[in-house]
């Protein structure tokens, strides 16, 4: 059966009090329904400083905690960085890496993303790896090569074991935060390409059991069902529409409705 992820990336939009309040509201609205829907995984990714306040709110509920980034070493002289070991201690089961805002504003490279994925796997945190092309790359006809290259680079020497999961989030960089998502058919064809790349890298059973590919970029309650109507799209990574509890929980409900029993 299809398992769908609805993942909130709160970016740097909320302070710790607002993060705690939003988490409480999401848990209140989703917890009962979520308990009966193990096929929908709802994850909240607050800023690092809010993790400690949000963790007790979601702990033991049908809502999971994630971080927005991590460093690639466990410990050491790395001023300002946050260890995946600490994130695990703070209750994170998931962590976003390679978000386009980090690739764009902070020059995060494919090699850094790969090292972060490896560090997360060591710490028992499931990575959410963001990939996606810029408008210029798409216009130049390089979309597929860029995305395949990012997937291959992020997963170099990575092999998920046991119950580890890796989510690949296809986020075309030029639609993030614009209110204009790509057409679901467009996203689905990229998902197919990413899944094909995964089949080139891993045995079929590992791809099917341990990888999921989700879409991100201006997802909201008006367009999510269109994306999820494609079998290859296994959820959404959500920015703006995740900042209001009613809209975000509506996304989880749409995801639940999209899964055929
Ligand atoms: P928006 O949903 O605001 O476009 O942001 C998407 C995103 O960057 C999620 O990581």
PDB file of C-alpha atoms and ligand atoms in Angstrom:
ATOM      1  CA  UNK A   1       0.000   0.000   0.000  1.00  0.00           C
ATOM      2  CA  UNK A   2       1.125   3.550  -0.723  1.00  0.00           C
ATOM      3  CA  UNK A   3       2.614   5.368   2.254  1.00  0.00           C
ATOM      4  CA  UNK A   4       2.287   9.142   2.041  1.00  0.00           C
ATOM      5  CA  UNK A   5       4.465  11.748   3.751  1.00  0.00           C
ATOM      6  CA  UNK A   6       3.211  15.219   4.632  1.00  0.00           C
ATOM      7  CA  UNK A   7       6.238  17.121   5.879  1.00  0.00           C
ATOM      8  CA  UNK A   8       6.192  20.688   7.201  1.00  0.00           C
ATOM      9  CA  UNK A   9       9.292  22.801   6.624  1.00  0.00           C
ATOM     10  CA  UNK A  10       8.753  25.822   8.849  1.00  0.00           C
ATOM     11  CA  UNK A  11      12.041  27.364   7.629  1.00  0.00           C
ATOM     12  CA  UNK A  12      12.989  30.455   9.726  1.00  0.00           C
ATOM     13  CA  UNK A  13       9.392  31.694   9.901  1.00  0.00           C
ATOM     14  CA  UNK A  14       8.470  31.065  13.562  1.00  0.00           C
ATOM     15  CA  UNK A  15      10.031  31.755  16.941  1.00  0.00           C
ATOM     16  CA  UNK A  16      10.069  28.991  19.528  1.00  0.00           C
ATOM     17  CA  UNK A  17       6.795  30.028  21.223  1.00  0.00           C
ATOM     18  CA  UNK A  18       4.952  30.180  17.882  1.00  0.00           C
ATOM     19  CA  UNK A  19       6.474  26.817  16.907  1.00  0.00           C
ATOM     20  CA  UNK A  20       5.234  25.210  20.105  1.00  0.00           C
ATOM     21  CA  UNK A  21       1.750  26.697  19.656  1.00  0.00           C
ATOM     22  CA  UNK A  22       1.514  25.538  16.019  1.00  0.00           C
ATOM     23  CA  UNK A  23       2.701  22.043  16.953  1.00  0.00           C
ATOM     24  CA  UNK A  24       0.060  21.868  19.696  1.00  0.00           C
ATOM     25  CA  UNK A  25      -2.635  22.824  17.237  1.00  0.00           C
ATOM     26  CA  UNK A  26      -1.461  20.308  14.606  1.00  0.00           C
ATOM     27  CA  UNK A  27      -1.348  17.533  17.204  1.00  0.00           C
ATOM     28  CA  UNK A  28      -4.793  18.476  18.526  1.00  0.00           C
ATOM     29  CA  UNK A  29      -6.328  18.361  15.047  1.00  0.00           C
ATOM     30  CA  UNK A  30      -4.445  15.359  13.636  1.00  0.00           C
ATOM     31  CA  UNK A  31      -3.628  13.103  16.594  1.00  0.00           C
ATOM     32  CA  UNK A  32      -6.913  11.170  16.699  1.00  0.00           C
ATOM     33  CA  UNK A  33      -7.122  10.721  12.927  1.00  0.00           C
ATOM     34  CA  UNK A  34      -3.399  10.094  12.647  1.00  0.00           C
ATOM     35  CA  UNK A  35      -3.545   7.283  15.157  1.00  0.00           C
ATOM     36  CA  UNK A  36      -5.758   5.361  12.727  1.00  0.00           C
ATOM     37  CA  UNK A  37      -3.726   6.294   9.617  1.00  0.00           C
ATOM     38  CA  UNK A  38      -0.325   4.660   9.807  1.00  0.00           C
ATOM     39  CA  UNK A  39      -0.145   5.055   6.013  1.00  0.00           C
ATOM     40  CA  UNK A  40       0.197   8.859   6.415  1.00  0.00           C
ATOM     41  CA  UNK A  41       3.418  10.068   8.057  1.00  0.00           C
ATOM     42  CA  UNK A  42       3.156  13.647   9.321  1.00  0.00           C
ATOM     43  CA  UNK A  43       6.456  15.339  10.182  1.00  0.00           C
ATOM     44  CA  UNK A  44       7.087  18.831  11.594  1.00  0.00           C
ATOM     45  CA  UNK A  45      10.489  20.440  10.967  1.00  0.00           C
ATOM     46  CA  UNK A  46      10.921  23.498  13.215  1.00  0.00           C
ATOM     47  CA  UNK A  47      14.098  25.560  13.426  1.00  0.00           C
ATOM     48  CA  UNK A  48      16.856  24.036  15.560  1.00  0.00           C
ATOM     49  CA  UNK A  49      16.186  26.355  18.487  1.00  0.00           C
ATOM     50  CA  UNK A  50      12.525  25.307  18.670  1.00  0.00           C
ATOM     51  CA  UNK A  51      13.163  21.548  18.646  1.00  0.00           C
ATOM     52  CA  UNK A  52      13.385  21.290  22.414  1.00  0.00           C
ATOM     53  CA  UNK A  53       9.979  22.947  22.852  1.00  0.00           C
ATOM     54  CA  UNK A  54       8.238  21.070  20.057  1.00  0.00           C
ATOM     55  CA  UNK A  55       9.485  17.599  20.982  1.00  0.00           C
ATOM     56  CA  UNK A  56       7.375  17.153  24.152  1.00  0.00           C
ATOM     57  CA  UNK A  57       4.311  18.306  22.203  1.00  0.00           C
ATOM     58  CA  UNK A  58       4.628  15.622  19.501  1.00  0.00           C
ATOM     59  CA  UNK A  59       6.193  12.840  21.568  1.00  0.00           C
ATOM     60  CA  UNK A  60       3.964   9.759  21.664  1.00  0.00           C
ATOM     61  CA  UNK A  61       1.510  11.220  19.112  1.00  0.00           C
ATOM     62  CA  UNK A  62       0.958  10.492  15.409  1.00  0.00           C
ATOM     63  CA  UNK A  63       3.186  13.465  14.530  1.00  0.00           C
ATOM     64  CA  UNK A  64       6.963  13.094  14.078  1.00  0.00           C
ATOM     65  CA  UNK A  65       9.781  15.566  14.637  1.00  0.00           C
ATOM     66  CA  UNK A  66      12.359  16.568  12.044  1.00  0.00           C
ATOM     67  CA  UNK A  67      15.159  19.116  11.718  1.00  0.00           C
ATOM     68  CA  UNK A  68      15.901  21.393   8.773  1.00  0.00           C
ATOM     69  CA  UNK A  69      19.627  20.675   8.488  1.00  0.00           C
ATOM     70  CA  UNK A  70      22.566  19.100  10.300  1.00  0.00           C
ATOM     71  CA  UNK A  71      26.357  19.009  10.180  1.00  0.00           C
ATOM     72  CA  UNK A  72      28.267  16.024   8.758  1.00  0.00           C
ATOM     73  CA  UNK A  73      30.419  15.299  11.815  1.00  0.00           C
ATOM     74  CA  UNK A  74      29.154  14.033  15.159  1.00  0.00           C
ATOM     75  CA  UNK A  75      31.346  16.257  17.360  1.00  0.00           C
ATOM     76  CA  UNK A  76      34.254  18.673  17.168  1.00  0.00           C
ATOM     77  CA  UNK A  77      35.442  22.216  16.547  1.00  0.00           C
ATOM     78  CA  UNK A  78      32.707  23.265  14.090  1.00  0.00           C
ATOM     79  CA  UNK A  79      31.476  26.640  15.297  1.00  0.00           C
ATOM     80  CA  UNK A  80      27.775  27.196  14.853  1.00  0.00           C
ATOM     81  CA  UNK A  81      27.008  23.740  13.490  1.00  0.00           C
ATOM     82  CA  UNK A  82      24.575  21.187  14.937  1.00  0.00           C
ATOM     83  CA  UNK A  83      25.447  17.519  15.320  1.00  0.00           C
ATOM     84  CA  UNK A  84      23.067  14.796  14.165  1.00  0.00           C
ATOM     85  CA  UNK A  85      23.753  13.085  17.484  1.00  0.00           C
ATOM     86  CA  UNK A  86      22.279  16.126  19.262  1.00  0.00           C
ATOM     87  CA  UNK A  87      19.323  16.169  16.892  1.00  0.00           C
ATOM     88  CA  UNK A  88      18.617  12.543  17.742  1.00  0.00           C
ATOM     89  CA  UNK A  89      18.799  13.376  21.460  1.00  0.00           C
ATOM     90  CA  UNK A  90      16.301  16.178  20.862  1.00  0.00           C
ATOM     91  CA  UNK A  91      13.847  13.661  19.413  1.00  0.00           C
ATOM     92  CA  UNK A  92      14.387  14.052  15.656  1.00  0.00           C
ATOM     93  CA  UNK A  93      13.522  11.007  13.572  1.00  0.00           C
ATOM     94  CA  UNK A  94      13.855  12.962  10.305  1.00  0.00           C
ATOM     95  CA  UNK A  95      16.104  15.693   8.924  1.00  0.00           C
ATOM     96  CA  UNK A  96      15.974  17.756   5.731  1.00  0.00           C
ATOM     97  CA  UNK A  97      19.287  18.108   3.879  1.00  0.00           C
ATOM     98  CA  UNK A  98      20.245  19.897   0.680  1.00  0.00           C
ATOM     99  CA  UNK A  99      17.304  22.280   0.675  1.00  0.00           C
ATOM    100  CA  UNK A 100      17.588  24.642  -2.278  1.00  0.00           C
ATOM    101  CA  UNK A 101      17.701  27.648   0.057  1.00  0.00           C
ATOM    102  CA  UNK A 102      20.854  26.189   1.596  1.00  0.00           C
ATOM    103  CA  UNK A 103      22.294  25.242  -1.799  1.00  0.00           C
ATOM    104  CA  UNK A 104      21.500  28.768  -3.038  1.00  0.00           C
ATOM    105  CA  UNK A 105      22.230  31.059  -0.077  1.00  0.00           C
ATOM    106  CA  UNK A 106      24.961  29.026   1.633  1.00  0.00           C
ATOM    107  CA  UNK A 107      26.649  27.344  -1.322  1.00  0.00           C
ATOM    108  CA  UNK A 108      25.887  23.877  -0.011  1.00  0.00           C
ATOM    109  CA  UNK A 109      27.358  21.377  -2.481  1.00  0.00           C
ATOM    110  CA  UNK A 110      26.373  17.851  -3.489  1.00  0.00           C
ATOM    111  CA  UNK A 111      29.403  16.563  -1.595  1.00  0.00           C
ATOM    112  CA  UNK A 112      28.273  18.291   1.613  1.00  0.00           C
ATOM    113  CA  UNK A 113      24.780  16.883   1.164  1.00  0.00           C
ATOM    114  CA  UNK A 114      26.234  13.389   0.741  1.00  0.00           C
ATOM    115  CA  UNK A 115      28.286  13.718   3.938  1.00  0.00           C
ATOM    116  CA  UNK A 116      25.206  14.921   5.812  1.00  0.00           C
ATOM    117  CA  UNK A 117      23.150  11.964   4.568  1.00  0.00           C
ATOM    118  CA  UNK A 118      25.882   9.601   5.795  1.00  0.00           C
ATOM    119  CA  UNK A 119      26.025  11.344   9.188  1.00  0.00           C
ATOM    120  CA  UNK A 120      22.266  11.131   9.613  1.00  0.00           C
ATOM    121  CA  UNK A 121      22.225   7.421   8.794  1.00  0.00           C
ATOM    122  CA  UNK A 122      24.963   6.873  11.413  1.00  0.00           C
ATOM    123  CA  UNK A 123      22.791   8.602  14.001  1.00  0.00           C
ATOM    124  CA  UNK A 124      19.615   6.717  13.136  1.00  0.00           C
ATOM    125  CA  UNK A 125      17.856   9.745  11.618  1.00  0.00           C
ATOM    126  CA  UNK A 126      16.028   9.361   8.306  1.00  0.00           C
ATOM    127  CA  UNK A 127      17.194  11.908   5.708  1.00  0.00           C
ATOM    128  CA  UNK A 128      14.836  13.975   3.561  1.00  0.00           C
ATOM    129  CA  UNK A 129      17.087  14.846   0.624  1.00  0.00           C
ATOM    130  CA  UNK A 130      16.020  17.842  -1.467  1.00  0.00           C
ATOM    131  CA  UNK A 131      16.846  17.964  -5.168  1.00  0.00           C
ATOM    132  CA  UNK A 132      15.620  20.221  -7.944  1.00  0.00           C
ATOM    133  CA  UNK A 133      16.647  22.416 -10.822  1.00  0.00           C
ATOM    134  CA  UNK A 134      16.755  26.218 -11.136  1.00  0.00           C
ATOM    135  CA  UNK A 135      14.706  28.003 -13.765  1.00  0.00           C
ATOM    136  CA  UNK A 136      17.872  28.616 -15.806  1.00  0.00           C
ATOM    137  CA  UNK A 137      18.805  24.935 -15.724  1.00  0.00           C
ATOM    138  CA  UNK A 138      15.312  23.966 -16.859  1.00  0.00           C
ATOM    139  CA  UNK A 139      15.284  26.546 -19.643  1.00  0.00           C
ATOM    140  CA  UNK A 140      18.684  25.312 -20.811  1.00  0.00           C
ATOM    141  CA  UNK A 141      17.305  21.760 -21.095  1.00  0.00           C
ATOM    142  CA  UNK A 142      19.462  20.537 -18.207  1.00  0.00           C
ATOM    143  CA  UNK A 143      16.649  19.696 -15.762  1.00  0.00           C
ATOM    144  CA  UNK A 144      16.955  15.917 -15.924  1.00  0.00           C
ATOM    145  CA  UNK A 145      20.756  15.854 -15.825  1.00  0.00           C
ATOM    146  CA  UNK A 146      20.868  18.223 -12.843  1.00  0.00           C
ATOM    147  CA  UNK A 147      18.328  16.264 -10.804  1.00  0.00           C
ATOM    148  CA  UNK A 148      19.823  12.850 -11.640  1.00  0.00           C
ATOM    149  CA  UNK A 149      23.255  14.216 -10.746  1.00  0.00           C
ATOM    150  CA  UNK A 150      22.014  15.526  -7.385  1.00  0.00           C
ATOM    151  CA  UNK A 151      20.352  12.206  -6.517  1.00  0.00           C
ATOM    152  CA  UNK A 152      23.422  10.162  -7.449  1.00  0.00           C
ATOM    153  CA  UNK A 153      25.783  12.489  -5.587  1.00  0.00           C
ATOM    154  CA  UNK A 154      23.661  12.638  -2.427  1.00  0.00           C
ATOM    155  CA  UNK A 155      23.494   8.841  -2.266  1.00  0.00           C
ATOM    156  CA  UNK A 156      27.122   8.011  -3.101  1.00  0.00           C
ATOM    157  CA  UNK A 157      28.219   5.140  -0.817  1.00  0.00           C
ATOM    158  CA  UNK A 158      24.913   5.244   1.066  1.00  0.00           C
ATOM    159  CA  UNK A 159      23.075   2.008   1.698  1.00  0.00           C
ATOM    160  CA  UNK A 160      19.989   2.053   3.930  1.00  0.00           C
ATOM    161  CA  UNK A 161      19.740  -0.903   6.295  1.00  0.00           C
ATOM    162  CA  UNK A 162      17.152  -2.237   8.716  1.00  0.00           C
ATOM    163  CA  UNK A 163      14.217   0.116   9.056  1.00  0.00           C
ATOM    164  CA  UNK A 164      16.054   3.180   7.739  1.00  0.00           C
ATOM    165  CA  UNK A 165      14.113   5.285   5.251  1.00  0.00           C
ATOM    166  CA  UNK A 166      15.311   7.897   2.797  1.00  0.00           C
ATOM    167  CA  UNK A 167      12.888  10.431   1.338  1.00  0.00           C
ATOM    168  CA  UNK A 168      13.882  12.247  -1.835  1.00  0.00           C
ATOM    169  CA  UNK A 169      12.005  15.554  -2.168  1.00  0.00           C
ATOM    170  CA  UNK A 170      11.799  16.852  -5.725  1.00  0.00           C
ATOM    171  CA  UNK A 171      11.518  20.620  -5.311  1.00  0.00           C
ATOM    172  CA  UNK A 172      11.897  22.624  -8.533  1.00  0.00           C
ATOM    173  CA  UNK A 173      13.690  25.662  -7.126  1.00  0.00           C
ATOM    174  CA  UNK A 174      11.927  28.209  -9.265  1.00  0.00           C
ATOM    175  CA  UNK A 175       8.421  27.463  -7.927  1.00  0.00           C
ATOM    176  CA  UNK A 176       9.229  27.475  -4.197  1.00  0.00           C
ATOM    177  CA  UNK A 177       7.262  30.149  -2.388  1.00  0.00           C
ATOM    178  CA  UNK A 178       5.651  31.467  -5.589  1.00  0.00           C
ATOM    179  CA  UNK A 179       2.151  30.031  -5.133  1.00  0.00           C
ATOM    180  CA  UNK A 180       2.582  28.449  -8.582  1.00  0.00           C
ATOM    181  CA  UNK A 181       3.343  24.739  -8.388  1.00  0.00           C
ATOM    182  CA  UNK A 182       4.445  22.787 -11.461  1.00  0.00           C
ATOM    183  CA  UNK A 183       1.766  20.701 -13.177  1.00  0.00           C
ATOM    184  CA  UNK A 184       1.284  17.320 -11.453  1.00  0.00           C
ATOM    185  CA  UNK A 185       2.173  15.556 -14.759  1.00  0.00           C
ATOM    186  CA  UNK A 186       5.449  17.460 -14.842  1.00  0.00           C
ATOM    187  CA  UNK A 187       6.249  16.471 -11.242  1.00  0.00           C
ATOM    188  CA  UNK A 188       5.236  12.858 -11.918  1.00  0.00           C
ATOM    189  CA  UNK A 189       7.620  12.574 -14.857  1.00  0.00           C
ATOM    190  CA  UNK A 190      10.465  13.833 -12.652  1.00  0.00           C
ATOM    191  CA  UNK A 191       9.462  11.350  -9.949  1.00  0.00           C
ATOM    192  CA  UNK A 192       9.665   8.570 -12.516  1.00  0.00           C
ATOM    193  CA  UNK A 193      13.122   9.729 -13.482  1.00  0.00           C
ATOM    194  CA  UNK A 194      14.256   9.822  -9.840  1.00  0.00           C
ATOM    195  CA  UNK A 195      12.803   6.371  -9.157  1.00  0.00           C
ATOM    196  CA  UNK A 196      14.559   5.036 -12.261  1.00  0.00           C
ATOM    197  CA  UNK A 197      17.802   6.508 -10.936  1.00  0.00           C
ATOM    198  CA  UNK A 198      17.218   4.748  -7.606  1.00  0.00           C
ATOM    199  CA  UNK A 199      16.648   1.442  -9.434  1.00  0.00           C
ATOM    200  CA  UNK A 200      19.981   1.988 -11.187  1.00  0.00           C
ATOM    201  CA  UNK A 201      21.664   2.411  -7.794  1.00  0.00           C
ATOM    202  CA  UNK A 202      19.968  -0.180  -5.562  1.00  0.00           C
ATOM    203  CA  UNK A 203      18.255  -3.566  -5.701  1.00  0.00           C
ATOM    204  CA  UNK A 204      14.508  -3.321  -6.337  1.00  0.00           C
ATOM    205  CA  UNK A 205      13.467  -4.413  -2.850  1.00  0.00           C
ATOM    206  CA  UNK A 206      15.561  -1.682  -1.218  1.00  0.00           C
ATOM    207  CA  UNK A 207      14.068   1.002  -3.462  1.00  0.00           C
ATOM    208  CA  UNK A 208      10.546  -0.227  -2.786  1.00  0.00           C
ATOM    209  CA  UNK A 209      10.961  -0.679   0.972  1.00  0.00           C
ATOM    210  CA  UNK A 210      13.278   2.126   1.962  1.00  0.00           C
ATOM    211  CA  UNK A 211      12.875   5.020  -0.479  1.00  0.00           C
ATOM    212  CA  UNK A 212      10.011   7.426  -1.091  1.00  0.00           C
ATOM    213  CA  UNK A 213       9.905  10.313  -3.538  1.00  0.00           C
ATOM    214  CA  UNK A 214       7.787  13.348  -2.661  1.00  0.00           C
ATOM    215  CA  UNK A 215       7.072  16.719  -4.287  1.00  0.00           C
ATOM    216  CA  UNK A 216       7.650  20.208  -2.864  1.00  0.00           C
ATOM    217  CA  UNK A 217       7.007  23.700  -4.186  1.00  0.00           C
ATOM    218  CA  UNK A 218       3.833  25.725  -3.578  1.00  0.00           C
ATOM    219  CA  UNK A 219       1.789  22.742  -2.385  1.00  0.00           C
ATOM    220  CA  UNK A 220      -1.520  23.621  -0.734  1.00  0.00           C
ATOM    221  CA  UNK A 221      -4.961  22.126  -0.168  1.00  0.00           C
ATOM    222  CA  UNK A 222      -6.112  23.156  -3.652  1.00  0.00           C
ATOM    223  CA  UNK A 223      -3.441  21.220  -5.553  1.00  0.00           C
ATOM    224  CA  UNK A 224      -2.242  18.346  -3.328  1.00  0.00           C
ATOM    225  CA  UNK A 225      -4.835  15.807  -4.508  1.00  0.00           C
ATOM    226  CA  UNK A 226      -3.687  16.355  -8.102  1.00  0.00           C
ATOM    227  CA  UNK A 227      -0.127  15.409  -7.176  1.00  0.00           C
ATOM    228  CA  UNK A 228      -1.137  12.423  -5.064  1.00  0.00           C
ATOM    229  CA  UNK A 229      -3.336  11.053  -7.857  1.00  0.00           C
ATOM    230  CA  UNK A 230      -0.049   9.876  -9.407  1.00  0.00           C
ATOM    231  CA  UNK A 231       1.167   6.604  -7.882  1.00  0.00           C
ATOM    232  CA  UNK A 232       4.802   7.741  -8.064  1.00  0.00           C
ATOM    233  CA  UNK A 233       4.211  10.827  -5.875  1.00  0.00           C
ATOM    234  CA  UNK A 234       4.388   9.739  -2.263  1.00  0.00           C
ATOM    235  CA  UNK A 235       3.697  12.972  -0.455  1.00  0.00           C
ATOM    236  CA  UNK A 236       4.684  16.591  -0.126  1.00  0.00           C
ATOM    237  CA  UNK A 237       7.277  18.825   1.511  1.00  0.00           C
ATOM    238  CA  UNK A 238       5.363  21.960   2.421  1.00  0.00           C
ATOM    239  CA  UNK A 239       6.555  25.479   3.254  1.00  0.00           C
ATOM    240  CA  UNK A 240       4.001  28.299   3.328  1.00  0.00           C
ATOM    241  CA  UNK A 241       0.913  26.097   3.630  1.00  0.00           C
ATOM    242  CA  UNK A 242       2.420  24.392   6.683  1.00  0.00           C
ATOM    243  CA  UNK A 243       2.334  27.579   8.765  1.00  0.00           C
ATOM    244  CA  UNK A 244      -1.400  27.366   9.532  1.00  0.00           C
ATOM    245  CA  UNK A 245      -2.617  24.325  11.472  1.00  0.00           C
ATOM    246  CA  UNK A 246      -5.980  24.009   9.712  1.00  0.00           C
ATOM    247  CA  UNK A 247      -4.443  24.138   6.217  1.00  0.00           C
ATOM    248  CA  UNK A 248      -1.614  21.772   7.123  1.00  0.00           C
ATOM    249  CA  UNK A 249      -3.888  19.200   8.758  1.00  0.00           C
ATOM    250  CA  UNK A 250      -6.180  19.490   5.730  1.00  0.00           C
ATOM    251  CA  UNK A 251      -3.167  18.333   3.669  1.00  0.00           C
ATOM    252  CA  UNK A 252      -2.795  15.271   5.887  1.00  0.00           C
ATOM    253  CA  UNK A 253      -6.519  14.556   5.486  1.00  0.00           C
ATOM    254  CA  UNK A 254      -6.264  14.891   1.693  1.00  0.00           C
ATOM    255  CA  UNK A 255      -3.313  12.477   1.800  1.00  0.00           C
ATOM    256  CA  UNK A 256      -5.371   9.984   3.828  1.00  0.00           C
ATOM    257  CA  UNK A 257      -8.263  10.282   1.342  1.00  0.00           C
ATOM    258  CA  UNK A 258      -5.890   9.754  -1.592  1.00  0.00           C
ATOM    259  CA  UNK A 259      -4.823   6.303  -0.451  1.00  0.00           C
ATOM    260  CA  UNK A 260      -6.983   3.598  -1.858  1.00  0.00           C
ATOM    261  CA  UNK A 261      -7.752   0.947   0.770  1.00  0.00           C
TER     262      UNK A 261
HETATM  263  P1  LIG B   1       6.558  26.456  -0.353  1.00  0.00           P
HETATM  264  O1  LIG B   1       5.561  25.359  -0.049  1.00  0.00           O
HETATM  265  O2  LIG B   1       6.341  27.691   0.464  1.00  0.00           O
HETATM  266  O3  LIG B   1       6.654  26.707  -1.820  1.00  0.00           O
HETATM  267  O4  LIG B   1       8.001  25.910   0.102  1.00  0.00           O
HETATM  268  C1  LIG B   1       8.396  24.663  -0.342  1.00  0.00           C
HETATM  269  C2  LIG B   1       9.641  24.289   0.338  1.00  0.00           C
HETATM  270  O5  LIG B   1      10.682  24.883   0.156  1.00  0.00           O
HETATM  271  C3  LIG B   1       9.572  23.169   1.283  1.00  0.00           C
HETATM  272  O6  LIG B   1      10.843  22.733   1.640  1.00  0.00           O
END
